[in-house]
Amino acid sequence: MGKNSDEIRENLKRAEISIKAAKDMVEKEYYDIAASRAYYAAFYAASALLLKENTSHLTVWSHR
């Protein structure tokens, strides 16, 4: 994967954990928390993709 491989793996792991948490929250009918976890899953997955594509000019990883 390259120099960002550890960070990419970590972001994908966080995305996977967040998706699992979202599914768990849906089962418990906590839809607002499920939406939040799903949002973070997408954020982490997108971050991993940007790292994979070597979008290194982004120095601050945050959402606004």
Coordinates of N, CA and C in Angstrom, one line a residue:
M1 N 0.8 -1.2 0.0 CA 0.0 0.0 0.0 C 0.9 1.3 0.0
G2 N 2.0 1.2 0.5 CA 2.9 2.4 0.5 C 3.1 2.9 1.9
K3 N 3.6 4.2 1.9 CA 4.0 4.8 3.2 C 2.8 5.0 4.1
N4 N 1.6 5.1 3.6 CA 0.4 5.4 4.4 C -0.3 4.1 4.8
S5 N 0.3 3.0 4.6 CA -0.5 1.7 4.8 C -1.0 1.5 6.2
D6 N -0.2 1.8 7.2 CA -0.7 1.7 8.6 C -1.9 2.6 8.8
E7 N -1.8 3.8 8.4 CA -2.9 4.8 8.6 C -4.2 4.4 7.8
I8 N -4.0 3.9 6.6 CA -5.1 3.4 5.8 C -5.8 2.2 6.5
R9 N -5.0 1.2 7.0 CA -5.6 0.1 7.7 C -6.3 0.5 9.0
E10 N -5.7 1.5 9.7 CA -6.4 2.0 10.9 C -7.7 2.7 10.6
N11 N -7.8 3.5 9.5 CA -9.0 4.1 9.1 C -10.0 3.1 8.7
L12 N -9.6 2.1 7.9 CA -10.6 1.0 7.5 C -11.1 0.2 8.7
K13 N -10.2 0.0 9.7 CA -10.6 -0.7 10.9 C -11.7 0.1 11.6
R14 N -11.4 1.4 11.7 CA -12.4 2.3 12.4 C -13.7 2.4 11.7
A15 N -13.6 2.4 10.3 CA -14.9 2.3 9.5 C -15.7 1.1 9.8
E16 N -15.0 -0.1 9.8 CA -15.6 -1.3 10.1 C -16.3 -1.3 11.5
I17 N -15.6 -0.9 12.5 CA -16.1 -0.8 13.8 C -17.3 0.1 13.9
S18 N -17.2 1.2 13.2 CA -18.4 2.2 13.2 C -19.6 1.6 12.5
I19 N -19.4 0.9 11.4 CA -20.5 0.2 10.8 C -21.2 -0.8 11.7
K20 N -20.4 -1.6 12.4 CA -20.9 -2.6 13.3 C -21.7 -1.9 14.4
A21 N -21.2 -0.8 14.9 CA -21.9 0.0 16.0 C -23.2 0.5 15.4
A22 N -23.2 1.0 14.2 CA -24.4 1.6 13.6 C -25.5 0.5 13.5
K23 N -25.1 -0.7 13.0 CA -26.0 -1.8 12.9 C -26.6 -2.2 14.3
D24 N -25.7 -2.2 15.3 CA -26.2 -2.5 16.7 C -27.2 -1.5 17.2
M25 N -26.9 -0.2 16.9 CA -27.8 0.8 17.3 C -29.2 0.8 16.6
V26 N -29.2 0.4 15.3 CA -30.4 0.2 14.6 C -31.3 -0.9 15.2
E27 N -30.6 -2.0 15.6 CA -31.3 -3.1 16.2 C -32.0 -2.6 17.5
K28 N -31.3 -1.7 18.2 CA -31.9 -1.2 19.5 C -32.8 0.0 19.3
E29 N -33.0 0.4 18.0 CA -33.8 1.5 17.7 C -33.3 2.8 18.1
Y30 N -32.0 3.0 18.2 CA -31.4 4.2 18.6 C -30.9 4.8 17.2
Y31 N -31.8 5.3 16.5 CA -31.5 5.8 15.1 C -30.6 7.0 15.0
D32 N -30.7 7.9 16.0 CA -29.8 9.0 15.9 C -28.4 8.6 16.1
I33 N -28.1 7.7 17.0 CA -26.8 7.2 17.3 C -26.3 6.4 16.1
A34 N -27.2 5.6 15.5 CA -26.9 4.8 14.3 C -26.4 5.7 13.2
A35 N -27.1 6.8 13.0 CA -26.8 7.7 11.9 C -25.4 8.4 12.2
S36 N -25.1 8.7 13.4 CA -23.8 9.2 13.7 C -22.7 8.2 13.4
R37 N -22.9 7.0 13.8 CA -21.9 6.0 13.6 C -21.7 5.7 12.1
A38 N -22.8 5.7 11.4 CA -22.7 5.5 9.9 C -22.0 6.7 9.3
Y39 N -22.2 7.9 9.7 CA -21.5 9.0 9.2 C -20.0 8.8 9.4
Y40 N -19.6 8.4 10.6 CA -18.2 8.3 10.9 C -17.6 7.1 10.1
A41 N -18.4 6.1 9.9 CA -17.9 5.0 9.0 C -17.5 5.5 7.6
A42 N -18.4 6.3 7.1 CA -18.1 6.9 5.8 C -16.9 7.9 5.8
F43 N -16.8 8.6 6.9 CA -15.7 9.6 7.0 C -14.4 8.8 7.1
Y44 N -14.3 7.7 7.9 CA -13.1 6.9 8.0 C -12.8 6.2 6.7
A45 N -13.8 5.7 6.0 CA -13.5 5.1 4.7 C -13.1 6.0 3.7
A46 N -13.6 7.2 3.6 CA -13.2 8.3 2.7 C -11.8 8.7 3.0
S47 N -11.5 8.8 4.3 CA -10.1 9.2 4.7 C -9.1 8.1 4.2
A48 N -9.5 6.9 4.3 CA -8.6 5.8 3.8 C -8.4 5.9 2.3
L49 N -9.4 6.2 1.6 CA -9.4 6.3 0.2 C -8.5 7.4 -0.3
L50 N -8.6 8.6 0.4 CA -7.8 9.7 0.1 C -6.3 9.4 0.4
L51 N -6.0 8.7 1.5 CA -4.7 8.3 1.8 C -4.1 7.4 0.7
K52 N -5.0 6.4 0.3 CA -4.6 5.5 -0.7 C -4.2 6.2 -2.0
E53 N -5.0 7.2 -2.4 CA -4.7 8.0 -3.6 C -3.7 9.0 -3.4
N54 N -3.0 9.0 -2.3 CA -1.9 9.9 -2.0 C -2.3 11.4 -2.0
T55 N -3.4 11.7 -1.5 CA -3.9 13.0 -1.3 C -3.2 13.6 -0.1
S56 N -1.9 13.8 -0.2 CA -1.2 14.2 1.0 C -1.2 15.7 1.3
H57 N -1.7 16.5 0.4 CA -1.7 17.9 0.6 C -2.7 18.3 1.7
L58 N -3.6 17.3 2.1 CA -4.5 17.6 3.2 C -3.8 17.3 4.5
T59 N -3.6 18.3 5.3 CA -2.8 18.1 6.5 C -3.7 18.0 7.8
V60 N -4.9 18.4 7.7 CA -5.8 18.3 8.8 C -7.0 17.5 8.4
W61 N -7.2 16.4 9.2 CA -8.3 15.5 8.9 C -9.4 15.7 9.9
S62 N -10.4 16.4 9.5 CA -11.5 16.7 10.3 C -12.8 16.9 9.5
H63 N -13.9 17.0 10.1 CA -15.1 17.3 9.4 C -15.7 18.6 10.0
R64 N -16.4 19.2 9.2 CA -17.0 20.5 9.6 C -18.5 20.6 9.4

